[in-house]
Coordinates of C-alpha atoms in Angstrom, one line a residue:
Chain A
X1 CA -27.8 -13.8 10.8
X2 CA -26.9 -11.8 7.8
X3 CA -23.9 -12.8 5.9
X4 CA -22.8 -10.6 3.0
X5 CA -20.6 -11.7 0.1
X6 CA -18.0 -9.5 -1.7
X7 CA -15.9 -10.6 -4.7
X8 CA -12.3 -9.2 -4.9
X9 CA -10.0 -9.6 -7.9
X10 CA -6.4 -9.9 -6.7
X11 CA -4.3 -6.9 -7.8
X12 CA -0.8 -7.3 -9.1
X13 CA 0.4 -4.7 -6.7
X14 CA -0.9 -6.8 -3.8
X15 CA 1.5 -9.7 -4.5
X16 CA 5.0 -9.9 -3.0
X17 CA 8.2 -11.6 -4.1
X18 CA 6.9 -14.9 -2.6
X19 CA 4.5 -14.9 -5.5
X20 CA 1.4 -14.6 -3.4
X21 CA -0.7 -11.8 -1.8
X22 CA 1.2 -10.0 0.9
X23 CA -0.2 -10.7 4.4
X24 CA -0.9 -7.0 5.1
X25 CA -3.4 -6.8 2.2
X26 CA -6.0 -9.0 4.0
X27 CA -7.1 -6.3 6.5
X28 CA -7.6 -4.0 3.5
X29 CA -9.9 -6.6 1.9
X30 CA -11.8 -7.0 5.2
X31 CA -12.4 -3.3 5.0
X32 CA -13.7 -3.5 1.4
X33 CA -16.1 -6.3 2.4
X34 CA -17.1 -4.5 5.6
X35 CA -18.0 -1.4 3.5
X36 CA -20.3 -3.7 1.4
X37 CA -21.8 -5.2 4.6
X38 CA -22.7 -1.8 5.9
X39 CA -24.2 -0.7 2.6
X40 CA -26.2 -3.9 2.1
X41 CA -27.3 -4.3 5.7
X42 CA -27.9 -0.7 6.8
X43 CA -28.8 0.9 3.5
X44 CA -26.3 3.6 4.0
X45 CA -22.6 3.9 3.1
X46 CA -19.9 4.0 5.7
X47 CA -18.9 7.4 4.2
X48 CA -22.4 8.6 5.1
X49 CA -22.0 7.1 8.6
X50 CA -18.8 9.1 9.1
X51 CA -20.5 12.3 8.0
X52 CA -23.4 11.4 10.3
X53 CA -20.9 11.4 13.2
X54 CA -19.9 7.8 13.7
X55 CA -16.5 6.2 13.1
X56 CA -15.4 2.7 13.9
X57 CA -11.6 2.6 14.4
X58 CA -10.1 -0.8 15.0
X59 CA -9.1 -1.9 18.5
X60 CA -8.1 -5.5 17.6
X61 CA -7.3 -7.4 14.4
X62 CA -6.7 -11.1 14.0
X63 CA -5.9 -13.0 10.8
X64 CA -5.5 -16.7 10.3
X65 CA -3.6 -17.7 7.1
X66 CA -4.2 -21.3 6.1
X67 CA -3.5 -20.7 2.5
X68 CA -2.7 -17.9 0.1
X69 CA -4.2 -16.0 -2.8
X70 CA -2.6 -15.3 -6.2
X71 CA -2.8 -12.7 -8.9
X72 CA -5.4 -13.7 -11.4
X73 CA -7.8 -15.2 -8.8
X74 CA -11.1 -13.8 -7.6
X75 CA -11.7 -14.2 -3.9
X76 CA -15.0 -14.5 -2.2
X77 CA -15.2 -12.7 1.2
X78 CA -18.0 -13.5 3.6
X79 CA -18.7 -11.1 6.4
X80 CA -21.0 -11.1 9.5
X81 CA -21.3 -9.4 12.8
X82 CA -20.1 -11.7 15.5
X83 CA -20.6 -9.4 18.5
X84 CA -22.4 -6.2 19.3
X85 CA -22.4 -4.0 22.4
X86 CA -23.2 -0.3 22.9
X87 CA -19.4 0.3 22.9
X88 CA -18.1 -2.1 20.3
X89 CA -18.8 -4.2 17.2
X90 CA -16.9 -7.3 16.0
X91 CA -16.9 -8.6 12.4
X92 CA -15.9 -12.0 11.2
X93 CA -14.5 -12.8 7.7
X94 CA -14.1 -16.0 5.8
X95 CA -12.2 -15.9 2.5
X96 CA -12.9 -18.6 -0.1
X97 CA -11.5 -19.5 -3.5
X98 CA -14.3 -19.9 -6.1
X99 CA -15.9 -23.3 -5.8
X100 CA -14.1 -24.2 -2.5
X101 CA -16.3 -24.9 0.5
X102 CA -13.6 -24.4 3.1
X103 CA -12.1 -20.9 3.6
X104 CA -8.3 -20.6 3.1
X105 CA -8.2 -17.5 5.4
X106 CA -10.3 -16.2 8.3
X107 CA -10.2 -13.1 10.4
X108 CA -11.9 -10.9 12.9
X109 CA -11.8 -7.2 13.6
X110 CA -13.0 -5.5 16.8
X111 CA -14.1 -1.8 16.5
X112 CA -15.1 0.9 18.9
X113 CA -18.0 3.2 18.2
X114 CA -16.4 6.7 18.2
X115 CA -17.6 10.2 17.7
X116 CA -16.2 11.7 14.4
X117 CA -15.8 15.1 15.9
X118 CA -14.4 14.4 19.4
X119 CA -12.7 11.1 18.6
X120 CA -14.3 9.9 21.9
X121 CA -16.1 6.6 22.4
X122 CA -19.9 6.9 22.1
X123 CA -22.8 4.8 23.3
X124 CA -24.2 3.6 20.1
X125 CA -27.4 2.2 21.7
X126 CA -28.2 5.5 23.3
X127 CA -27.1 7.8 20.5
X128 CA -28.5 5.9 17.5
X129 CA -31.0 3.4 18.9
X130 CA -32.8 2.7 15.6
X131 CA -29.5 1.9 13.8
X132 CA -28.3 -0.2 16.8
X133 CA -31.4 -2.3 16.8
X134 CA -31.2 -2.9 13.1
X135 CA -27.6 -4.2 13.5
X136 CA -28.7 -6.3 16.5
X137 CA -31.4 -8.0 14.5
X138 CA -29.0 -8.7 11.6
X139 CA -26.3 -10.2 14.0
X140 CA -28.7 -12.7 15.5
Chain B
X1 CA 16.3 -12.3 25.9
X2 CA 17.2 -10.1 22.9
X3 CA 15.0 -7.1 22.2
X4 CA 15.9 -5.1 19.1
X5 CA 14.7 -1.5 18.5
X6 CA 13.8 0.0 15.1
X7 CA 12.8 3.6 14.4
X8 CA 10.2 4.3 11.8
X9 CA 9.2 7.7 10.5
X10 CA 5.5 7.8 9.6
X11 CA 4.9 8.3 5.9
X12 CA 2.2 10.6 4.6
X13 CA 1.0 7.7 2.3
X14 CA 0.4 5.7 5.5
X15 CA -2.3 8.0 6.9
X16 CA -6.0 7.7 6.0
X17 CA -8.8 10.2 6.1
X18 CA -9.2 9.7 9.8
X19 CA -5.9 11.7 10.0
X20 CA -4.0 8.8 11.6
X21 CA -2.0 5.8 10.3
X22 CA -4.2 3.3 8.6
X23 CA -4.6 0.1 10.6
X24 CA -3.2 -2.2 7.8
X25 CA 0.1 -0.4 7.9
X26 CA 1.1 -1.9 11.3
X27 CA 1.9 -5.4 10.0
X28 CA 4.2 -3.7 7.4
X29 CA 6.0 -2.0 10.2
X30 CA 6.3 -5.3 12.1
X31 CA 8.0 -6.7 9.0
X32 CA 10.5 -3.8 8.8
X33 CA 11.3 -4.3 12.5
X34 CA 11.6 -8.1 12.1
X35 CA 14.0 -7.6 9.2
X36 CA 16.2 -5.5 11.6
X37 CA 15.9 -8.2 14.3
X38 CA 17.1 -10.9 11.9
X39 CA 20.0 -8.8 10.8
X40 CA 21.1 -7.8 14.3
X41 CA 20.4 -11.1 15.9
X42 CA 21.6 -13.6 13.3
X43 CA 24.1 -11.5 11.4
X44 CA 22.5 -12.3 8.1
X45 CA 19.7 -10.5 6.2
X46 CA 16.3 -12.0 5.7
X47 CA 17.0 -11.7 2.0
X48 CA 20.0 -14.0 2.5
X49 CA 17.9 -16.4 4.5
X50 CA 15.4 -16.7 1.6
X51 CA 18.3 -17.3 -0.8
X52 CA 19.6 -19.9 1.7
X53 CA 16.3 -21.8 1.4
X54 CA 14.2 -20.6 4.3
X55 CA 11.0 -18.5 4.2
X56 CA 8.8 -17.6 7.1
X57 CA 5.2 -17.0 5.8
X58 CA 2.7 -15.8 8.4
X59 CA 0.2 -18.2 9.8
X60 CA -1.3 -15.8 12.4
X61 CA -1.3 -12.1 13.0
X62 CA -2.8 -10.2 15.9
X63 CA -2.8 -6.4 16.5
X64 CA -3.9 -4.4 19.5
X65 CA -4.6 -0.7 18.8
X66 CA -4.7 1.3 22.1
X67 CA -3.7 4.5 20.3
X68 CA -2.7 5.8 16.9
X69 CA 0.3 7.2 15.1
X70 CA 0.4 10.4 13.1
X71 CA 2.4 11.8 10.2
X72 CA 5.4 13.7 11.5
X73 CA 6.0 11.2 14.3
X74 CA 8.9 8.8 14.7
X75 CA 7.8 5.4 16.2
X76 CA 10.0 3.1 18.2
X77 CA 9.3 -0.6 17.5
X78 CA 10.6 -3.2 20.0
X79 CA 10.8 -6.8 18.8
X80 CA 11.5 -10.1 20.5
X81 CA 11.0 -13.8 19.9
X82 CA 8.2 -15.0 22.1
X83 CA 8.1 -18.7 21.0
X84 CA 10.3 -21.1 19.0
X85 CA 9.6 -24.6 17.9
X86 CA 11.2 -26.7 15.1
X87 CA 8.1 -25.8 13.0
X88 CA 7.3 -22.3 14.0
X89 CA 8.5 -18.9 15.3
X90 CA 6.5 -16.2 17.1
X91 CA 7.5 -12.6 17.3
X92 CA 6.1 -9.9 19.7
X93 CA 6.0 -6.2 18.9
X94 CA 5.6 -3.1 21.1
X95 CA 5.3 0.3 19.5
X96 CA 6.2 3.4 21.5
X97 CA 6.0 7.1 20.9
X98 CA 9.3 8.8 21.7
X99 CA 9.7 9.3 25.4
X100 CA 6.6 7.2 26.4
X101 CA 7.1 4.2 28.6
X102 CA 3.9 2.5 27.7
X103 CA 3.3 1.1 24.2
X104 CA 0.4 2.5 22.3
X105 CA 0.2 -0.6 20.1
X106 CA 1.2 -4.2 20.5
X107 CA 1.1 -7.2 18.2
X108 CA 2.3 -10.7 17.5
X109 CA 3.0 -12.7 14.4
X110 CA 3.3 -16.5 14.1
X111 CA 5.3 -17.9 11.2
X112 CA 6.0 -21.3 9.8
X113 CA 9.5 -22.4 8.7
X114 CA 9.0 -23.1 5.0
X115 CA 11.3 -24.4 2.3
X116 CA 11.8 -21.6 -0.4
X117 CA 11.8 -24.1 -3.3
X118 CA 9.1 -26.6 -2.3
X119 CA 6.9 -24.2 -0.3
X120 CA 6.7 -27.1 2.2
X121 CA 7.2 -26.8 6.0
X122 CA 10.7 -27.7 7.1
X123 CA 12.1 -28.8 10.5
X124 CA 14.3 -25.9 11.3
X125 CA 16.0 -27.7 14.2
X126 CA 17.1 -30.5 12.0
X127 CA 17.8 -28.6 8.8
X128 CA 19.7 -25.6 10.3
X129 CA 20.7 -26.7 13.8
X130 CA 23.3 -24.0 14.4
X131 CA 20.9 -21.2 13.4
X132 CA 18.1 -22.7 15.4
X133 CA 20.3 -22.8 18.6
X134 CA 21.3 -19.3 18.1
X135 CA 17.7 -18.1 17.9
X136 CA 16.8 -20.3 20.9
X137 CA 19.5 -18.7 23.0
X138 CA 18.4 -15.2 22.0
X139 CA 14.7 -16.0 22.8
X140 CA 15.5 -17.0 26.4
Chain C
X1 CA 21.4 24.4 -5.3
X2 CA 20.5 22.3 -2.3
X3 CA 20.4 18.6 -2.9
X4 CA 19.3 16.5 0.1
X5 CA 19.9 12.8 0.5
X6 CA 17.6 10.2 2.1
X7 CA 18.3 6.5 2.6
X8 CA 15.5 4.0 2.2
X9 CA 15.7 0.3 3.1
X10 CA 13.4 -1.6 0.7
X11 CA 10.5 -3.2 2.6
X12 CA 9.4 -6.8 1.8
X13 CA 5.8 -5.5 1.4
X14 CA 7.0 -3.2 -1.4
X15 CA 8.1 -6.1 -3.7
X16 CA 5.7 -7.8 -6.1
X17 CA 5.7 -11.2 -7.8
X18 CA 8.2 -10.0 -10.4
X19 CA 10.7 -10.1 -7.4
X20 CA 11.4 -6.4 -7.5
X21 CA 9.9 -3.3 -6.0
X22 CA 6.4 -2.6 -7.4
X23 CA 6.4 0.5 -9.6
X24 CA 3.7 2.3 -7.6
X25 CA 6.1 2.4 -4.5
X26 CA 8.4 5.0 -6.1
X27 CA 6.1 8.0 -5.6
X28 CA 5.8 7.0 -1.9
X29 CA 9.6 7.1 -1.7
X30 CA 9.7 10.5 -3.4
X31 CA 7.3 11.7 -0.6
X32 CA 9.5 10.3 2.1
X33 CA 12.6 12.1 0.6
X34 CA 10.6 15.3 0.0
X35 CA 9.6 15.3 3.7
X36 CA 13.3 15.1 4.5
X37 CA 14.1 17.9 2.0
X38 CA 11.5 20.2 3.7
X39 CA 12.8 19.4 7.2
X40 CA 16.5 20.0 6.2
X41 CA 15.9 22.9 3.9
X42 CA 13.2 24.9 5.7
X43 CA 13.8 23.8 9.3
X44 CA 10.2 22.9 9.7
X45 CA 8.3 19.6 9.1
X46 CA 5.8 19.2 6.3
X47 CA 3.3 18.3 9.1
X48 CA 3.9 21.8 10.6
X49 CA 3.5 23.4 7.2
X50 CA 0.1 21.7 6.9
X51 CA -0.9 23.0 10.3
X52 CA 0.4 26.5 9.3
X53 CA -2.1 26.4 6.4
X54 CA -0.2 25.2 3.3
X55 CA -0.6 21.9 1.5
X56 CA 1.1 20.8 -1.7
X57 CA -1.1 18.3 -3.6
X58 CA 0.3 16.8 -6.7
X59 CA -0.7 18.0 -10.1
X60 CA 1.8 15.9 -12.1
X61 CA 3.9 12.9 -11.5
X62 CA 6.5 11.4 -13.9
X63 CA 8.7 8.3 -13.2
X64 CA 11.4 6.9 -15.4
X65 CA 12.4 3.3 -14.6
X66 CA 15.8 2.3 -16.0
X67 CA 16.3 -0.4 -13.4
X68 CA 14.7 -1.8 -10.3
X69 CA 15.3 -2.2 -6.6
X70 CA 15.2 -5.4 -4.6
X71 CA 14.4 -6.3 -1.0
X72 CA 17.6 -6.2 1.1
X73 CA 18.9 -3.1 -0.7
X74 CA 19.2 0.4 0.7
X75 CA 18.4 3.1 -1.8
X76 CA 19.8 6.6 -1.9
X77 CA 17.3 9.2 -2.9
X78 CA 18.6 12.6 -4.0
X79 CA 16.0 15.5 -4.1
X80 CA 16.1 19.1 -5.3
X81 CA 13.7 21.8 -6.3
X82 CA 13.8 22.2 -10.1
X83 CA 11.2 24.9 -10.5
X84 CA 9.4 27.4 -8.3
X85 CA 6.6 29.9 -9.0
X86 CA 4.2 31.6 -6.7
X87 CA 1.6 29.0 -7.7
X88 CA 3.7 25.8 -8.0
X89 CA 6.8 23.9 -7.0
X90 CA 8.5 21.1 -8.8
X91 CA 10.8 18.5 -7.3
X92 CA 13.3 16.2 -9.0
X93 CA 14.4 12.8 -7.7
X94 CA 17.4 10.6 -8.6
X95 CA 17.6 7.1 -7.0
X96 CA 20.9 5.4 -6.7
X97 CA 22.1 2.1 -5.5
X98 CA 24.9 2.4 -2.9
X99 CA 28.2 3.0 -4.7
X100 CA 26.7 3.6 -8.1
X101 CA 27.2 6.9 -9.8
X102 CA 24.3 6.7 -12.3
X103 CA 20.8 6.7 -11.0
X104 CA 18.7 3.6 -11.9
X105 CA 15.5 5.6 -11.5
X106 CA 14.5 9.3 -11.9
X107 CA 11.3 11.2 -11.4
X108 CA 9.6 14.6 -11.0
X109 CA 6.6 15.8 -9.1
X110 CA 4.8 19.1 -9.7
X111 CA 2.7 20.5 -6.8
X112 CA 0.3 23.4 -6.4
X113 CA 0.5 25.6 -3.3
X114 CA -2.9 25.1 -1.7
X115 CA -4.7 26.5 1.3
X116 CA -5.3 23.8 3.9
X117 CA -8.7 25.1 4.9
X118 CA -10.2 26.2 1.6
X119 CA -8.5 23.7 -0.6
X120 CA -7.9 26.7 -3.0
X121 CA -4.7 27.6 -4.7
X122 CA -2.7 30.3 -2.8
X123 CA 0.0 32.7 -3.9
X124 CA 2.9 31.5 -1.9
X125 CA 5.1 34.5 -2.7
X126 CA 2.5 36.9 -1.3
X127 CA 1.2 34.8 1.6
X128 CA 4.5 33.5 2.9
X129 CA 7.2 35.8 1.4
X130 CA 10.0 34.8 3.8
X131 CA 9.5 31.1 3.2
X132 CA 9.2 31.6 -0.5
X133 CA 12.5 33.5 -0.7
X134 CA 14.2 30.8 1.3
X135 CA 13.1 28.1 -1.1
X136 CA 14.0 30.4 -4.1
X137 CA 17.6 30.7 -2.7
X138 CA 17.9 26.9 -2.2
X139 CA 16.6 26.2 -5.7
X140 CA 19.3 28.3 -7.4
Chain D
X1 CA -9.8 1.6 -31.4
X2 CA -10.8 -0.5 -28.4
X3 CA -11.5 1.4 -25.2
X4 CA -12.3 -0.8 -22.2
X5 CA -14.0 0.4 -19.0
X6 CA -13.4 -0.7 -15.4
X7 CA -15.3 0.4 -12.3
X8 CA -13.3 0.9 -9.1
X9 CA -14.8 1.5 -5.7
X10 CA -12.5 3.7 -3.6
X11 CA -11.1 1.9 -0.6
X12 CA -10.8 3.6 2.8
X13 CA -7.2 2.5 3.0
X14 CA -6.5 4.4 -0.3
X15 CA -7.3 7.8 1.3
X16 CA -4.8 9.9 3.2
X17 CA -5.1 12.7 5.8
X18 CA -5.9 15.2 3.1
X19 CA -9.3 13.3 2.9
X20 CA -8.8 12.2 -0.7
X21 CA -7.2 9.3 -2.5
X22 CA -3.4 9.3 -2.1
X23 CA -1.6 10.1 -5.4
X24 CA 0.4 6.9 -5.4
X25 CA -2.8 4.8 -5.6
X26 CA -3.6 5.9 -9.2
X27 CA -0.9 3.7 -10.9
X28 CA -2.4 0.7 -8.9
X29 CA -5.8 1.5 -10.4
X30 CA -4.2 1.8 -13.9
X31 CA -2.9 -1.7 -13.4
X32 CA -6.3 -3.0 -12.4
X33 CA -7.8 -1.5 -15.5
X34 CA -5.0 -2.7 -17.7
X35 CA -5.6 -6.3 -16.4
X36 CA -9.2 -5.9 -17.5
X37 CA -8.1 -4.5 -20.9
X38 CA -5.9 -7.5 -21.5
X39 CA -8.6 -9.9 -20.5
X40 CA -11.3 -8.3 -22.6
X41 CA -9.1 -7.5 -25.6
X42 CA -6.9 -10.6 -25.9
X43 CA -9.1 -13.2 -24.2
X44 CA -6.3 -14.2 -21.9
X45 CA -5.4 -13.0 -18.4
X46 CA -2.2 -11.1 -17.7
X47 CA -1.4 -13.9 -15.3
X48 CA -1.5 -16.4 -18.2
X49 CA 0.6 -14.0 -20.3
X50 CA 3.3 -14.1 -17.6
X51 CA 3.1 -17.9 -17.5
X52 CA 3.3 -17.9 -21.3
X53 CA 6.7 -16.1 -21.0
X54 CA 5.9 -12.3 -21.4
X55 CA 6.1 -9.6 -18.8
X56 CA 5.5 -5.9 -19.3
X57 CA 7.5 -4.0 -16.7
X58 CA 7.1 -0.2 -16.7
X59 CA 9.6 2.1 -18.2
X60 CA 7.7 5.3 -17.8
X61 CA 4.7 6.5 -15.8
X62 CA 2.9 9.9 -16.1
X63 CA -0.1 11.0 -14.0
X64 CA -2.1 14.3 -14.4
X65 CA -4.2 15.2 -11.4
X66 CA -6.9 17.7 -12.2
X67 CA -9.2 16.6 -9.4
X68 CA -9.3 14.0 -6.7
X69 CA -11.4 10.9 -5.7
X70 CA -13.0 10.3 -2.3
X71 CA -14.0 7.3 -0.3
X72 CA -17.5 6.3 -1.1
X73 CA -17.2 7.1 -4.9
X74 CA -17.0 4.7 -7.7
X75 CA -14.5 5.6 -10.4
X76 CA -14.8 4.8 -14.1
X77 CA -11.4 4.0 -15.7
X78 CA -11.2 4.1 -19.5
X79 CA -8.1 2.4 -21.0
X80 CA -6.7 2.2 -24.6
X81 CA -3.4 1.3 -26.3
X82 CA -1.9 4.6 -27.5
X83 CA 1.3 3.2 -29.1
X84 CA 2.7 -0.2 -30.1
X85 CA 6.1 -1.3 -31.3
X86 CA 7.8 -4.7 -31.3
X87 CA 9.7 -3.5 -28.2
X88 CA 7.1 -1.4 -26.3
X89 CA 3.5 -0.8 -25.6
X90 CA 1.9 2.4 -24.2
X91 CA -1.5 2.6 -22.5
X92 CA -3.6 5.7 -21.8
X93 CA -6.0 6.1 -18.9
X94 CA -8.9 8.5 -18.3
X95 CA -10.6 8.5 -15.0
X96 CA -14.2 9.8 -14.7
X97 CA -16.6 10.3 -11.9
X98 CA -20.0 8.7 -12.6
X99 CA -22.0 11.0 -14.9
X100 CA -19.2 13.4 -15.7
X101 CA -18.1 13.8 -19.3
X102 CA -14.6 15.2 -18.5
X103 CA -12.0 13.1 -16.8
X104 CA -10.7 14.4 -13.5
X105 CA -7.4 12.4 -13.9
X106 CA -5.4 11.1 -16.9
X107 CA -2.3 9.1 -17.2
X108 CA 0.0 7.0 -19.4
X109 CA 2.3 4.0 -18.8
X110 CA 5.0 2.8 -21.2
X111 CA 6.0 -0.8 -20.9
X112 CA 8.7 -2.9 -22.4
X113 CA 8.1 -6.5 -23.7
X114 CA 10.3 -8.6 -21.5
X115 CA 11.0 -12.4 -21.3
X116 CA 9.7 -13.8 -18.0
X117 CA 12.7 -16.1 -17.6
X118 CA 15.6 -14.1 -18.8
X119 CA 14.3 -10.6 -17.7
X120 CA 15.6 -9.5 -21.2
X121 CA 13.7 -7.4 -23.8
X122 CA 12.0 -9.5 -26.4
X123 CA 10.7 -8.7 -29.9
X124 CA 7.0 -9.2 -29.5
X125 CA 6.3 -9.0 -33.2
X126 CA 8.7 -11.8 -34.0
X127 CA 8.1 -14.0 -30.9
X128 CA 4.3 -13.8 -30.7
X129 CA 3.1 -12.5 -34.2
X130 CA -0.5 -13.5 -33.8
X131 CA -0.9 -11.7 -30.4
X132 CA 1.0 -8.7 -31.7
X133 CA -1.3 -8.3 -34.7
X134 CA -4.3 -8.6 -32.5
X135 CA -3.2 -5.8 -30.3
X136 CA -2.2 -3.8 -33.4
X137 CA -5.7 -4.1 -34.8
X138 CA -7.3 -3.1 -31.4
X139 CA -5.0 0.0 -31.1
X140 CA -6.0 1.5 -34.4

């Protein structure tokens, strides 16, 4: 199974008055890391995928906050594909502080395969079989 | 059971290049609606609660996207307390388009009761019994 | 001269670790207030204006921070049109705390009139003369 | 004069329904690049500077939008100190698309030197003479 790693430096604007990163920032970081996954795994950018005709809007998001991140820290985000069907793809995320084995934050996102023009669900396995098999192999 | 209602006008900045509200905006809207719930239900602002010594950082967030919101729309957010213990509180959210019975988006947030100064968990039932009972009654 | 007023409740997510609203939030508030101006002044939403074929992307933004806003406050945003030409429109903003005469924050935004489809500048006076005259009258 | 360079990959969440980066994102990018400037120039992080007792809240922000950035692009942000007094510091920003000589966006931010504890202005030259002289030398 392919696991990609992205490093994200916490932005000042991402903190809130509690002194830590605001909880709504994490899905944005997932997205940054997912963009890296797609680029590294599939050899094409998500922007190109959209132009090709495929979008992956979210249908579910779950975040588990065991700890928090602070301005000045660099966060390591690990991403992998946890589920794949012709209709959907699920990603998992584990966020680590440098040098810590255990993630302080985990999450999942479930996405539908959707046609960019019609905004309708598409059967990824039928429409883009080569790409689908590639992801299938990486997710194993 | 108390259910409060908040109305949120979609901001242009909240849309993304898909033409709809970006998925990371929803937890921010939950927070706006939760602030209204606290004010209406408890008769004190969340800002006052923080100054009083209580914070409620998130431990879990789940969002279910059945549809999407667009710039120019006003969204109705319904909030209620779905679970209450001396250590935690859970809120549920249902988002409706004006005049639609069925929500196009639902979510939950689970929060710990935390001491503002020590950042440590606190026993809400023991520390603030009157406030705790008030919430308990509203959650039934 | 028409001056519209919008009321904005500070969101928790808009604060940063300094304990006040992050400086990059103000242009978002301008936009919210500008949307209200357009709706009140022109009797059509900015969303409709975009569908009609007109966009107003920013060419300049200036913000003056004399004070700061905090979570729990409601901010009054006053907006007016300070300049109008066939190619451009400039808005001014003054932000007040409830009951304070003097604004704690002011700003301006300069926008081009742009065709939604071609992304090219358009001559607003020629293309939409009735709308242009209406704005001209309100700006005096 | 020291000019530092930061590379920022455009995030999907930073786009809006116009299909380009929302205008309120640029001050956030300035801040990311400013953080890099402080780290490279002064050999200490802005987070450390805050803990040391110095904050630099904005008093003015100006942005000039000649073009726009899109998801999938990497933006080069150049930063330098354009003005320094015992009370204030001004930064300039020039944003370039990879391989383009001319910036598509420029900006400035003016900051006060402020005491972290009292939130009061401080005389940087008197309070931290060594740091002040270091910045003075880099700004020439």
